[in-house]
PDB file of C-alpha atoms and ligand atoms in Angstrom:
ATOM      1  CA  MET B  30       0.000   0.000   0.000  1.00 60.00           C
ATOM      2  CA  SER B  31       1.325   3.490  -0.817  1.00 81.00           C
ATOM      3  CA  ASP B  32       2.044   6.192   1.773  1.00 95.00           C
ATOM      4  CA  SER B  33      -0.817   8.303   0.476  1.00 98.00           C
ATOM      5  CA  VAL B  34      -3.248   6.128   2.436  1.00 98.00           C
ATOM      6  CA  LEU B  35      -2.452   4.637   5.838  1.00 98.00           C
ATOM      7  CA  TYR B  36      -4.144   1.465   7.048  1.00 98.00           C
ATOM      8  CA  ALA B  37      -4.188   0.062  10.573  1.00 98.00           C
ATOM      9  CA  VAL B  38      -6.406  -2.477  12.318  1.00 98.00           C
ATOM     10  CA  ASP B  39      -7.042  -2.418  16.047  1.00 97.00           C
ATOM     11  CA  GLY B  40      -9.893  -3.900  18.062  1.00 97.00           C
ATOM     12  CA  GLY B  41     -11.889  -4.822  14.960  1.00 98.00           C
ATOM     13  CA  VAL B  42     -11.627  -1.293  13.509  1.00 98.00           C
ATOM     14  CA  ALA B  43      -9.734  -0.604  10.282  1.00 98.00           C
ATOM     15  CA  THR B  44      -8.570   2.998  10.382  1.00 98.00           C
ATOM     16  CA  ILE B  45      -7.950   4.390   6.917  1.00 98.00           C
ATOM     17  CA  THR B  46      -6.163   7.739   6.828  1.00 98.00           C
ATOM     18  CA  LEU B  47      -5.894   9.901   3.709  1.00 98.00           C
ATOM     19  CA  ASN B  48      -2.296  10.986   3.864  1.00 98.00           C
ATOM     20  CA  ARG B  49      -1.308  13.800   1.520  1.00 98.00           C
ATOM     21  CA  PRO B  50      -1.449  16.556   4.138  1.00 98.00           C
ATOM     22  CA  ASP B  51       0.604  19.075   2.080  1.00 98.00           C
ATOM     23  CA  LYS B  52      -2.113  18.942  -0.590  1.00 98.00           C
ATOM     24  CA  LEU B  53      -4.925  18.815   1.950  1.00 98.00           C
ATOM     25  CA  ASN B  54      -5.355  15.112   1.142  1.00 98.00           C
ATOM     26  CA  SER B  55      -6.685  15.890  -2.326  1.00 98.00           C
ATOM     27  CA  PHE B  56      -7.129  12.900  -4.608  1.00 98.00           C
ATOM     28  CA  ASN B  57      -4.473  12.027  -7.140  1.00 96.00           C
ATOM     29  CA  GLU B  58      -4.345   8.757  -9.047  1.00 95.00           C
ATOM     30  CA  GLU B  59      -2.114   7.106  -6.460  1.00 97.00           C
ATOM     31  CA  MET B  60      -4.379   7.999  -3.550  1.00 98.00           C
ATOM     32  CA  HIS B  61      -7.441   6.774  -5.413  1.00 98.00           C
ATOM     33  CA  VAL B  62      -5.839   3.392  -6.064  1.00 98.00           C
ATOM     34  CA  ALA B  63      -4.571   3.110  -2.486  1.00 98.00           C
ATOM     35  CA  LEU B  64      -7.945   4.033  -0.981  1.00 98.00           C
ATOM     36  CA  ALA B  65      -9.748   1.479  -3.138  1.00 98.00           C
ATOM     37  CA  ALA B  66      -7.248  -1.177  -2.014  1.00 98.00           C
ATOM     38  CA  ALA B  67      -7.646  -0.209   1.649  1.00 98.00           C
ATOM     39  CA  LEU B  68     -11.441  -0.429   1.486  1.00 98.00           C
ATOM     40  CA  GLU B  69     -11.233  -3.769  -0.306  1.00 98.00           C
ATOM     41  CA  ARG B  70      -8.908  -5.051   2.397  1.00 98.00           C
ATOM     42  CA  ALA B  71     -11.268  -3.888   5.153  1.00 98.00           C
ATOM     43  CA  GLU B  72     -14.211  -5.471   3.366  1.00 98.00           C
ATOM     44  CA  SER B  73     -12.604  -8.864   2.911  1.00 98.00           C
ATOM     45  CA  ASP B  74     -11.015  -9.168   6.359  1.00 98.00           C
ATOM     46  CA  ASP B  75     -13.465 -10.860   8.754  1.00 96.00           C
ATOM     47  CA  ALA B  76     -11.509  -9.479  11.707  1.00 97.00           C
ATOM     48  CA  VAL B  77     -12.516  -5.970  10.592  1.00 98.00           C
ATOM     49  CA  ARG B  78     -16.028  -5.120  11.754  1.00 98.00           C
ATOM     50  CA  ALA B  79     -16.015  -1.335  11.337  1.00 98.00           C
ATOM     51  CA  VAL B  80     -14.093   1.178   9.256  1.00 98.00           C
ATOM     52  CA  LEU B  81     -12.925   4.616  10.342  1.00 99.00           C
ATOM     53  CA  LEU B  82     -12.015   7.044   7.553  1.00 99.00           C
ATOM     54  CA  THR B  83     -10.131  10.250   8.362  1.00 99.00           C
ATOM     55  CA  GLY B  84      -7.455  12.611   7.047  1.00 98.00           C
ATOM     56  CA  ALA B  85      -3.900  13.428   8.136  1.00 98.00           C
ATOM     57  CA  GLY B  86      -2.982  17.007   9.013  1.00 98.00           C
ATOM     58  CA  ARG B  87      -5.326  19.983   9.027  1.00 98.00           C
ATOM     59  CA  ALA B  88      -7.774  18.847   6.328  1.00 98.00           C
ATOM     60  CA  PHE B  89     -10.001  15.862   5.737  1.00 98.00           C
ATOM     61  CA  CYS B  90      -9.873  16.052   1.939  1.00 98.00           C
ATOM     62  CA  ALA B  91      -9.915  18.885  -0.629  1.00 98.00           C
ATOM     63  CA  GLY B  92     -11.420  16.758  -3.420  1.00 98.00           C
ATOM     64  CA  GLN B  93      -9.712  16.222  -6.729  1.00 97.00           C
ATOM     65  CA  ASP B  94      -6.055  17.310  -6.946  1.00 97.00           C
ATOM     66  CA  LEU B  95      -6.538  20.183  -9.356  1.00 96.00           C
ATOM     67  CA  ALA B  96      -2.856  20.335 -10.254  1.00 94.00           C
ATOM     68  CA  ASP B  97      -3.117  16.728 -11.368  1.00 88.00           C
ATOM     69  CA  SER B  98      -6.183  17.509 -13.470  1.00 80.00           C
ATOM     70  CA  ALA B  99      -4.504  20.591 -14.983  1.00 79.00           C
ATOM     71  CA  ALA B 100      -1.410  18.568 -15.862  1.00 79.00           C
ATOM     72  CA  ALA B 101      -3.603  16.098 -17.719  1.00 75.00           C
ATOM     73  CA  GLY B 102      -4.670  18.852 -20.129  1.00 71.00           C
ATOM     74  CA  ALA B 103      -7.800  20.802 -20.962  1.00 63.00           C
ATOM     75  CA  GLU B 104      -9.207  18.083 -23.177  1.00 69.00           C
ATOM     76  CA  MET B 105      -9.215  15.583 -20.307  1.00 79.00           C
ATOM     77  CA  ASP B 106     -12.436  13.581 -19.951  1.00 90.00           C
ATOM     78  CA  LEU B 107     -13.549  14.226 -16.365  1.00 92.00           C
ATOM     79  CA  GLY B 108     -16.342  11.695 -16.792  1.00 92.00           C
ATOM     80  CA  ALA B 109     -13.694   9.013 -17.202  1.00 92.00           C
ATOM     81  CA  THR B 110     -12.086   9.925 -13.849  1.00 93.00           C
ATOM     82  CA  ILE B 111     -15.467   9.736 -12.218  1.00 96.00           C
ATOM     83  CA  ASP B 112     -16.206   6.366 -13.817  1.00 96.00           C
ATOM     84  CA  ARG B 113     -12.813   5.010 -12.886  1.00 96.00           C
ATOM     85  CA  HIS B 114     -12.501   6.336  -9.337  1.00 97.00           C
ATOM     86  CA  TYR B 115     -15.155   8.464  -7.666  1.00 98.00           C
ATOM     87  CA  ASN B 116     -18.237   6.419  -8.518  1.00 98.00           C
ATOM     88  CA  PRO B 117     -16.659   3.084  -7.539  1.00 98.00           C
ATOM     89  CA  LEU B 118     -15.439   4.714  -4.313  1.00 98.00           C
ATOM     90  CA  VAL B 119     -18.889   5.926  -3.305  1.00 98.00           C
ATOM     91  CA  ARG B 120     -20.462   2.604  -4.299  1.00 98.00           C
ATOM     92  CA  ARG B 121     -17.835   0.727  -2.322  1.00 98.00           C
ATOM     93  CA  ILE B 122     -18.423   2.752   0.860  1.00 98.00           C
ATOM     94  CA  ARG B 123     -22.203   2.507   0.593  1.00 98.00           C
ATOM     95  CA  GLY B 124     -22.112  -1.194  -0.316  1.00 98.00           C
ATOM     96  CA  LEU B 125     -19.653  -2.211   2.398  1.00 98.00           C
ATOM     97  CA  GLY B 126     -21.399  -4.675   4.689  1.00 97.00           C
ATOM     98  CA  LYS B 127     -19.785  -3.039   7.722  1.00 98.00           C
ATOM     99  CA  PRO B 128     -20.358   0.404   9.234  1.00 98.00           C
ATOM    100  CA  VAL B 129     -18.113   3.210   7.995  1.00 98.00           C
ATOM    101  CA  VAL B 130     -17.472   6.114  10.353  1.00 98.00           C
ATOM    102  CA  CYS B 131     -15.988   9.278   8.894  1.00 99.00           C
ATOM    103  CA  ALA B 132     -14.019  11.570  11.206  1.00 99.00           C
ATOM    104  CA  VAL B 133     -13.906  14.888   9.370  1.00 99.00           C
ATOM    105  CA  ASN B 134     -10.837  16.402  10.990  1.00 98.00           C
ATOM    106  CA  GLY B 135     -10.760  19.613   8.947  1.00 98.00           C
ATOM    107  CA  VAL B 136     -11.985  21.068   5.684  1.00 98.00           C
ATOM    108  CA  ALA B 137     -13.893  18.680   3.405  1.00 98.00           C
ATOM    109  CA  ALA B 138     -14.193  20.258  -0.046  1.00 98.00           C
ATOM    110  CA  GLY B 139     -15.462  19.101  -3.426  1.00 98.00           C
ATOM    111  CA  ALA B 140     -15.460  15.333  -3.736  1.00 98.00           C
ATOM    112  CA  GLY B 141     -13.907  15.257  -0.251  1.00 98.00           C
ATOM    113  CA  ALA B 142     -17.159  16.602   1.232  1.00 98.00           C
ATOM    114  CA  ASN B 143     -19.277  14.105  -0.636  1.00 98.00           C
ATOM    115  CA  VAL B 144     -17.090  11.098   0.134  1.00 98.00           C
ATOM    116  CA  ALA B 145     -17.600  12.029   3.804  1.00 98.00           C
ATOM    117  CA  LEU B 146     -21.372  12.171   3.261  1.00 98.00           C
ATOM    118  CA  ALA B 147     -21.285   8.720   1.655  1.00 98.00           C
ATOM    119  CA  CYS B 148     -20.095   7.268   4.976  1.00 98.00           C
ATOM    120  CA  ASP B 149     -22.591   5.883   7.460  1.00 98.00           C
ATOM    121  CA  ILE B 150     -21.826   8.031  10.479  1.00 98.00           C
ATOM    122  CA  VAL B 151     -20.106  11.383  10.092  1.00 98.00           C
ATOM    123  CA  ILE B 152     -18.525  13.081  13.069  1.00 98.00           C
ATOM    124  CA  ALA B 153     -16.755  16.380  12.459  1.00 99.00           C
ATOM    125  CA  ALA B 154     -14.272  18.473  14.378  1.00 98.00           C
ATOM    126  CA  ALA B 155     -15.760  21.775  15.544  1.00 98.00           C
ATOM    127  CA  SER B 156     -13.411  23.668  13.201  1.00 98.00           C
ATOM    128  CA  ALA B 157     -14.197  21.515  10.145  1.00 98.00           C
ATOM    129  CA  GLN B 158     -16.017  22.960   7.150  1.00 98.00           C
ATOM    130  CA  PHE B 159     -17.947  21.381   4.294  1.00 98.00           C
ATOM    131  CA  ILE B 160     -17.566  23.113   0.930  1.00 98.00           C
ATOM    132  CA  GLN B 161     -19.359  22.149  -2.275  1.00 98.00           C
ATOM    133  CA  ALA B 162     -16.456  23.794  -4.113  1.00 98.00           C
ATOM    134  CA  PHE B 163     -17.433  22.491  -7.566  1.00 98.00           C
ATOM    135  CA  CYS B 164     -19.364  25.597  -8.667  1.00 98.00           C
ATOM    136  CA  ARG B 165     -16.313  27.758  -7.934  1.00 98.00           C
ATOM    137  CA  ILE B 166     -14.491  26.086 -10.836  1.00 97.00           C
ATOM    138  CA  GLY B 167     -17.415  25.488 -13.178  1.00 97.00           C
ATOM    139  CA  LEU B 168     -18.110  21.882 -12.192  1.00 97.00           C
ATOM    140  CA  VAL B 169     -21.104  19.940 -10.925  1.00 98.00           C
ATOM    141  CA  PRO B 170     -21.135  18.278  -7.485  1.00 98.00           C
ATOM    142  CA  ASP B 171     -20.103  14.653  -7.942  1.00 98.00           C
ATOM    143  CA  SER B 172     -19.397  11.643  -5.735  1.00 98.00           C
ATOM    144  CA  GLY B 173     -23.100  11.534  -4.891  1.00 98.00           C
ATOM    145  CA  GLY B 174     -23.390  15.186  -3.840  1.00 98.00           C
ATOM    146  CA  THR B 175     -26.518  15.874  -5.887  1.00 98.00           C
ATOM    147  CA  TYR B 176     -28.087  12.784  -4.288  1.00 98.00           C
ATOM    148  CA  PHE B 177     -26.949  13.099  -0.680  1.00 98.00           C
ATOM    149  CA  LEU B 178     -27.513  16.844  -0.265  1.00 98.00           C
ATOM    150  CA  PRO B 179     -31.228  17.070  -1.123  1.00 98.00           C
ATOM    151  CA  HIS B 180     -31.929  13.845   0.794  1.00 97.00           C
ATOM    152  CA  LEU B 181     -30.153  15.075   3.889  1.00 98.00           C
ATOM    153  CA  VAL B 182     -30.965  18.787   3.999  1.00 98.00           C
ATOM    154  CA  GLY B 183     -33.765  19.339   1.451  1.00 98.00           C
ATOM    155  CA  GLU B 184     -33.683  21.014  -1.944  1.00 98.00           C
ATOM    156  CA  ALA B 185     -33.513  24.648  -0.795  1.00 98.00           C
ATOM    157  CA  ARG B 186     -30.401  24.124   1.320  1.00 98.00           C
ATOM    158  CA  ALA B 187     -28.891  21.722  -1.198  1.00 98.00           C
ATOM    159  CA  LYS B 188     -29.200  24.371  -3.897  1.00 98.00           C
ATOM    160  CA  GLY B 189     -27.736  27.057  -1.657  1.00 98.00           C
ATOM    161  CA  LEU B 190     -24.747  24.865  -0.854  1.00 98.00           C
ATOM    162  CA  ALA B 191     -24.173  23.679  -4.422  1.00 98.00           C
ATOM    163  CA  LEU B 192     -24.777  26.982  -6.229  1.00 98.00           C
ATOM    164  CA  LEU B 193     -22.970  29.271  -3.792  1.00 98.00           C
ATOM    165  CA  GLY B 194     -20.091  27.001  -2.781  1.00 98.00           C
ATOM    166  CA  GLU B 195     -19.784  28.700   0.595  1.00 98.00           C
ATOM    167  CA  PRO B 196     -18.235  26.908   3.573  1.00 98.00           C
ATOM    168  CA  LEU B 197     -20.716  25.257   5.926  1.00 98.00           C
ATOM    169  CA  SER B 198     -19.482  25.031   9.511  1.00 98.00           C
ATOM    170  CA  ALA B 199     -19.587  21.753  11.404  1.00 98.00           C
ATOM    171  CA  SER B 200     -22.185  23.123  13.829  1.00 98.00           C
ATOM    172  CA  GLN B 201     -24.424  24.294  10.971  1.00 98.00           C
ATOM    173  CA  ALA B 202     -23.978  20.912   9.265  1.00 98.00           C
ATOM    174  CA  LEU B 203     -25.144  19.281  12.488  1.00 98.00           C
ATOM    175  CA  ASP B 204     -28.123  21.636  12.846  1.00 98.00           C
ATOM    176  CA  TRP B 205     -29.155  20.889   9.274  1.00 98.00           C
ATOM    177  CA  GLY B 206     -28.936  17.118   9.733  1.00 98.00           C
ATOM    178  CA  LEU B 207     -26.043  16.699   7.312  1.00 98.00           C
ATOM    179  CA  ILE B 208     -23.881  14.909   9.875  1.00 98.00           C
ATOM    180  CA  TRP B 209     -24.291  12.872  13.065  1.00 98.00           C
ATOM    181  CA  ALA B 210     -22.131  14.739  15.581  1.00 98.00           C
ATOM    182  CA  VAL B 211     -19.552  17.445  16.238  1.00 98.00           C
ATOM    183  CA  ALA B 212     -16.611  16.988  18.594  1.00 98.00           C
ATOM    184  CA  ALA B 213     -14.144  19.455  20.027  1.00 98.00           C
ATOM    185  CA  ASP B 214     -11.072  19.491  17.779  1.00 98.00           C
ATOM    186  CA  ASP B 215      -8.886  17.737  20.329  1.00 98.00           C
ATOM    187  CA  ALA B 216     -11.589  15.170  21.138  1.00 98.00           C
ATOM    188  CA  LEU B 217     -12.449  14.157  17.566  1.00 98.00           C
ATOM    189  CA  ALA B 218      -9.942  11.302  17.160  1.00 98.00           C
ATOM    190  CA  GLY B 219     -10.895   9.756  20.519  1.00 98.00           C
ATOM    191  CA  ASP B 220     -14.636  10.173  20.036  1.00 98.00           C
ATOM    192  CA  ALA B 221     -14.544   8.753  16.505  1.00 98.00           C
ATOM    193  CA  ALA B 222     -12.398   5.794  17.596  1.00 98.00           C
ATOM    194  CA  ALA B 223     -14.794   5.082  20.478  1.00 98.00           C
ATOM    195  CA  LEU B 224     -17.768   5.175  18.114  1.00 98.00           C
ATOM    196  CA  ALA B 225     -16.069   2.879  15.596  1.00 98.00           C
ATOM    197  CA  GLY B 226     -14.947   0.575  18.428  1.00 98.00           C
ATOM    198  CA  ARG B 227     -18.515   0.326  19.669  1.00 98.00           C
ATOM    199  CA  LEU B 228     -19.776  -0.493  16.166  1.00 98.00           C
ATOM    200  CA  ALA B 229     -17.050  -3.127  15.796  1.00 98.00           C
ATOM    201  CA  LYS B 230     -18.596  -5.023  18.716  1.00 98.00           C
ATOM    202  CA  ALA B 231     -22.123  -4.825  17.285  1.00 98.00           C
ATOM    203  CA  PRO B 232     -23.893  -7.510  15.204  1.00 98.00           C
ATOM    204  CA  THR B 233     -22.015  -6.760  11.973  1.00 98.00           C
ATOM    205  CA  ARG B 234     -24.275  -8.624   9.568  1.00 98.00           C
ATOM    206  CA  GLY B 235     -27.359  -7.001  11.046  1.00 98.00           C
ATOM    207  CA  LEU B 236     -25.784  -3.563  10.628  1.00 98.00           C
ATOM    208  CA  GLY B 237     -24.925  -4.348   7.008  1.00 98.00           C
ATOM    209  CA  LEU B 238     -28.553  -5.310   6.377  1.00 98.00           C
ATOM    210  CA  ILE B 239     -29.778  -2.090   8.030  1.00 98.00           C
ATOM    211  CA  LYS B 240     -27.547  -0.121   5.618  1.00 98.00           C
ATOM    212  CA  GLN B 241     -29.067  -2.000   2.683  1.00 98.00           C
ATOM    213  CA  ALA B 242     -32.619  -1.227   3.780  1.00 98.00           C
ATOM    214  CA  LEU B 243     -31.993   2.458   4.449  1.00 98.00           C
ATOM    215  CA  HIS B 244     -30.159   2.915   1.138  1.00 98.00           C
ATOM    216  CA  ALA B 245     -32.994   1.305  -0.803  1.00 97.00           C
ATOM    217  CA  ALA B 246     -35.794   3.313   0.826  1.00 97.00           C
ATOM    218  CA  PRO B 247     -35.603   6.581  -1.189  1.00 94.00           C
ATOM    219  CA  SER B 248     -36.167   4.798  -4.488  1.00 95.00           C
ATOM    220  CA  GLN B 249     -38.841   2.310  -3.360  1.00 97.00           C
ATOM    221  CA  SER B 250     -42.536   2.378  -2.543  1.00 98.00           C
ATOM    222  CA  LEU B 251     -43.611   1.582   1.023  1.00 98.00           C
ATOM    223  CA  ASP B 252     -44.874  -1.786  -0.233  1.00 98.00           C
ATOM    224  CA  ALA B 253     -41.545  -2.681  -1.764  1.00 98.00           C
ATOM    225  CA  GLN B 254     -39.741  -1.494   1.348  1.00 98.00           C
ATOM    226  CA  LEU B 255     -41.958  -3.627   3.606  1.00 98.00           C
ATOM    227  CA  ASP B 256     -41.173  -6.670   1.473  1.00 98.00           C
ATOM    228  CA  MET B 257     -37.501  -5.864   1.611  1.00 98.00           C
ATOM    229  CA  GLU B 258     -37.604  -5.523   5.413  1.00 98.00           C
ATOM    230  CA  ARG B 259     -39.225  -8.974   5.612  1.00 98.00           C
ATOM    231  CA  ASP B 260     -36.491 -10.515   3.450  1.00 98.00           C
ATOM    232  CA  LEU B 261     -33.666  -8.814   5.333  1.00 98.00           C
ATOM    233  CA  GLN B 262     -35.220  -9.735   8.685  1.00 98.00           C
ATOM    234  CA  ARG B 263     -35.345 -13.340   7.561  1.00 98.00           C
ATOM    235  CA  GLU B 264     -31.639 -13.149   6.804  1.00 98.00           C
ATOM    236  CA  ALA B 265     -30.832 -11.367  10.077  1.00 98.00           C
ATOM    237  CA  GLY B 266     -32.853 -13.953  11.982  1.00 98.00           C
ATOM    238  CA  ARG B 267     -30.521 -16.677  10.713  1.00 98.00           C
ATOM    239  CA  THR B 268     -27.376 -15.087  12.131  1.00 98.00           C
ATOM    240  CA  GLU B 269     -25.475 -16.350  15.140  1.00 98.00           C
ATOM    241  CA  ASP B 270     -25.512 -12.772  16.493  1.00 98.00           C
ATOM    242  CA  PHE B 271     -29.314 -12.720  16.577  1.00 98.00           C
ATOM    243  CA  ARG B 272     -29.335 -15.912  18.626  1.00 98.00           C
ATOM    244  CA  GLU B 273     -26.694 -14.451  20.930  1.00 98.00           C
ATOM    245  CA  GLY B 274     -28.635 -11.172  21.282  1.00 98.00           C
ATOM    246  CA  VAL B 275     -31.821 -12.931  22.366  1.00 98.00           C
ATOM    247  CA  THR B 276     -30.018 -15.416  24.630  1.00 98.00           C
ATOM    248  CA  ALA B 277     -28.072 -12.614  26.328  1.00 98.00           C
ATOM    249  CA  PHE B 278     -31.263 -10.626  26.846  1.00 98.00           C
ATOM    250  CA  LEU B 279     -33.014 -13.568  28.460  1.00 98.00           C
ATOM    251  CA  GLN B 280     -29.987 -14.365  30.600  1.00 98.00           C
ATOM    252  CA  LYS B 281     -29.720 -10.691  31.623  1.00 98.00           C
ATOM    253  CA  ARG B 282     -26.102 -10.374  30.483  1.00 98.00           C
ATOM    254  CA  LYS B 283     -24.236  -8.308  27.895  1.00 97.00           C
ATOM    255  CA  PRO B 284     -24.220  -9.932  24.454  1.00 98.00           C
ATOM    256  CA  ASP B 285     -20.944 -11.064  22.935  1.00 98.00           C
ATOM    257  CA  PHE B 286     -21.490 -10.566  19.215  1.00 98.00           C
ATOM    258  CA  LYS B 287     -19.097 -12.226  16.786  1.00 97.00           C
ATOM    259  CA  GLY B 288     -20.138 -10.560  13.563  1.00 97.00           C
ATOM    260  CA  ARG B 289     -21.568 -13.780  12.136  1.00 96.00           C
TER     261      ARG B 289
HETATM  262  O1  LIG S 321     -11.168  14.680 -12.308  1.00 66.30           O
HETATM  263  C1  LIG S 321     -11.777  15.713 -12.064  1.00 66.30           C
HETATM  264  O2  LIG S 321     -11.200  16.806 -12.000  1.00 66.30           O
HETATM  265  C2  LIG S 321     -13.246  15.639 -11.763  1.00 66.30           C
HETATM  266  C3  LIG S 321     -13.511  15.435 -10.348  1.00 66.30           C
HETATM  267  C4  LIG S 321     -13.747  16.477  -9.542  1.00 66.30           C
HETATM  268  C5  LIG S 321     -13.964  16.281  -8.095  1.00 66.30           C
HETATM  269  C6  LIG S 321     -13.651  17.509  -7.275  1.00 66.30           C
HETATM  270  O3  LIG S 321     -13.395  17.341  -6.121  1.00 66.30           O
HETATM  271  S1  LIG S 321     -13.666  19.064  -7.993  1.00 66.30           S
HETATM  272  C7  LIG S 321     -13.332  20.133  -6.624  1.00 66.30           C
HETATM  273  C8  LIG S 321     -11.853  20.183  -6.321  1.00 66.30           C
HETATM  274  N1  LIG S 321     -11.566  20.831  -5.090  1.00 66.30           N
HETATM  275  C9  LIG S 321     -11.593  22.163  -4.938  1.00 66.30           C
HETATM  276  O4  LIG S 321     -11.963  22.913  -5.814  1.00 66.30           O
HETATM  277  C10 LIG S 321     -11.090  22.722  -3.618  1.00 66.30           C
HETATM  278  C11 LIG S 321      -9.778  23.457  -3.825  1.00 66.30           C
HETATM  279  N2  LIG S 321      -9.215  23.889  -2.569  1.00 66.30           N
HETATM  280  C12 LIG S 321      -9.673  24.967  -1.923  1.00 66.30           C
HETATM  281  O5  LIG S 321     -10.633  25.609  -2.289  1.00 66.30           O
HETATM  282  C13 LIG S 321      -8.941  25.343  -0.676  1.00 66.30           C
HETATM  283  O6  LIG S 321      -7.653  24.793  -0.710  1.00 66.30           O
HETATM  284  C14 LIG S 321      -9.641  24.899   0.616  1.00 66.30           C
HETATM  285  C15 LIG S 321     -10.921  25.716   0.816  1.00 66.30           C
HETATM  286  C16 LIG S 321      -9.974  23.404   0.587  1.00 66.30           C
HETATM  287  C17 LIG S 321      -8.708  25.159   1.823  1.00 66.30           C
HETATM  288  O7  LIG S 321      -8.237  26.499   1.772  1.00 66.30           O
HETATM  289  P1  LIG S 321      -6.984  26.939   2.664  1.00 66.30           P
HETATM  290  O8  LIG S 321      -6.845  28.417   2.497  1.00 66.30           O
HETATM  291  O9  LIG S 321      -7.177  26.405   4.028  1.00 66.30           O
HETATM  292  O10 LIG S 321      -5.725  26.149   2.057  1.00 66.30           O
HETATM  293  P2  LIG S 321      -4.931  26.480   0.711  1.00 66.30           P
HETATM  294  O11 LIG S 321      -3.832  27.441   0.996  1.00 66.30           O
HETATM  295  O12 LIG S 321      -5.884  26.828  -0.360  1.00 66.30           O
HETATM  296  O13 LIG S 321      -4.298  25.035   0.355  1.00 66.30           O
HETATM  297  C18 LIG S 321      -3.145  24.521   1.010  1.00 66.30           C
HETATM  298  C19 LIG S 321      -2.329  23.778  -0.005  1.00 66.30           C
HETATM  299  O14 LIG S 321      -3.098  22.692  -0.509  1.00 66.30           O
HETATM  300  C20 LIG S 321      -1.979  24.654  -1.221  1.00 66.30           C
HETATM  301  O15 LIG S 321      -0.724  24.199  -1.725  1.00 66.30           O
HETATM  302  P3  LIG S 321       0.586  25.078  -1.525  1.00 66.30           P
HETATM  303  O16 LIG S 321       0.320  26.438  -2.120  1.00 66.30           O
HETATM  304  O17 LIG S 321       0.794  25.125  -0.038  1.00 66.30           O
HETATM  305  O18 LIG S 321       1.648  24.326  -2.246  1.00 66.30           O
HETATM  306  C21 LIG S 321      -3.073  24.305  -2.190  1.00 66.30           C
HETATM  307  O19 LIG S 321      -2.718  24.532  -3.531  1.00 66.30           O
HETATM  308  C22 LIG S 321      -3.220  22.807  -1.926  1.00 66.30           C
HETATM  309  N3  LIG S 321      -4.553  22.337  -2.323  1.00 66.30           N
HETATM  310  C23 LIG S 321      -5.711  22.534  -1.688  1.00 66.30           C
HETATM  311  N4  LIG S 321      -6.694  21.967  -2.373  1.00 66.30           N
HETATM  312  C24 LIG S 321      -6.151  21.398  -3.442  1.00 66.30           C
HETATM  313  C25 LIG S 321      -4.766  21.632  -3.426  1.00 66.30           C
HETATM  314  N5  LIG S 321      -3.944  21.199  -4.391  1.00 66.30           N
HETATM  315  C26 LIG S 321      -4.510  20.516  -5.413  1.00 66.30           C
HETATM  316  N6  LIG S 321      -5.822  20.247  -5.490  1.00 66.30           N
HETATM  317  C27 LIG S 321      -6.673  20.667  -4.533  1.00 66.30           C
HETATM  318  N7  LIG S 321      -7.982  20.347  -4.613  1.00 66.30           N
END
C-alpha cells in the first residue's frame, strides 16, 4: 500500500487515513488506487467489523487534486475519472457490509465533502467545514453530492450549498442534519475511535442489512420497502448474532457478538 493512504487495524476497527497533508489530502491517481485497495482489504477481512475514515494534518480532503487535473490537459475527460474512481469509491463505501465512520478532521471540499457524506456516520471536528467547491471552478457536485444533499438537507439548502459554494461550519452541518455529531477538535480522534470501536462489537451482519434497507428506501414504494424488510429480517434472523442477542437478553447479560 502506498504512503498516500495509511491502514491500521485495532480492536476490529480498520482505520484508513488519507495521507497527503501538504495537498490537503486531495485525490491524485495514487491515492485513489490506495484508498480502493484499503477499502477492499477492510471489506474482505473478517476481523474488521467497522471502518474509520479520516485525514492526516489539518484537512479531511480537498477533493480532486486540481494540479493533477490541470497537468492532464484541458481536453481531459472528467467523466472518465469519475467512472474510474469516484463512482466506484462511493459505491464501495455505501455497499460495504460493515459500518463506515468518517471523522472529518478539517476542511472537506469538493469530492472530499461528498465522500464524507457517503459514509454511514459522520462526526466532524468543531473547526471543520464542508464546501461544495465544484461551482467555484465550473463543475457539478459529484461523488453523490446531488443525491446526498437534497436527501439530507432538502432542496432549498442543497441548492444554496451547491450553487454558492460557501463553507458550511460543522455546527451548521449538524443543525441541518447533514452529519451525526460534532466533537471538540482535540476530542475528535478519541470520540470517533470510540464510536467505531462500539460499532465493531455490534452484530455486523445485522448492521450491514440495516444499511441496505436504508439505502434502498428513497427509491422504493412503502410496499416494496416492507417486502424488503421482511427478506432482510429473515436473513438477520438466521445469524449467530441474533441468537446471541436474544439469549443474552433472556440471561440478563451483555451480548458477545461475533459478527456472524
Ligand atoms: O477529475 C476531475 O477533476 C473531476 C472530479 C472532480 C472532483 C472535485 O473534487 S472538484 C473540486 C476540487 N476541489 C476544490 O476545488 C477545492 C480546492 N481547494 C480549496 O478551495 C482550498 O484549498 C480549501 C478551501 C480546501 C482550503 O483552503 P486553505 O486556504 O485552508 O488552504 P490552501 O492554501 O488553499 O491550500 C493549502 C495547499 O493545498 C496549497 O498548496 P501550496 O500552495 O501550499 O503548495 C493548495 O494549492 C493545496 N490544495 C488545496 N486543495 C487542493 C490543493 N492542491 C490541489 N488540489 C486541490 N484540490
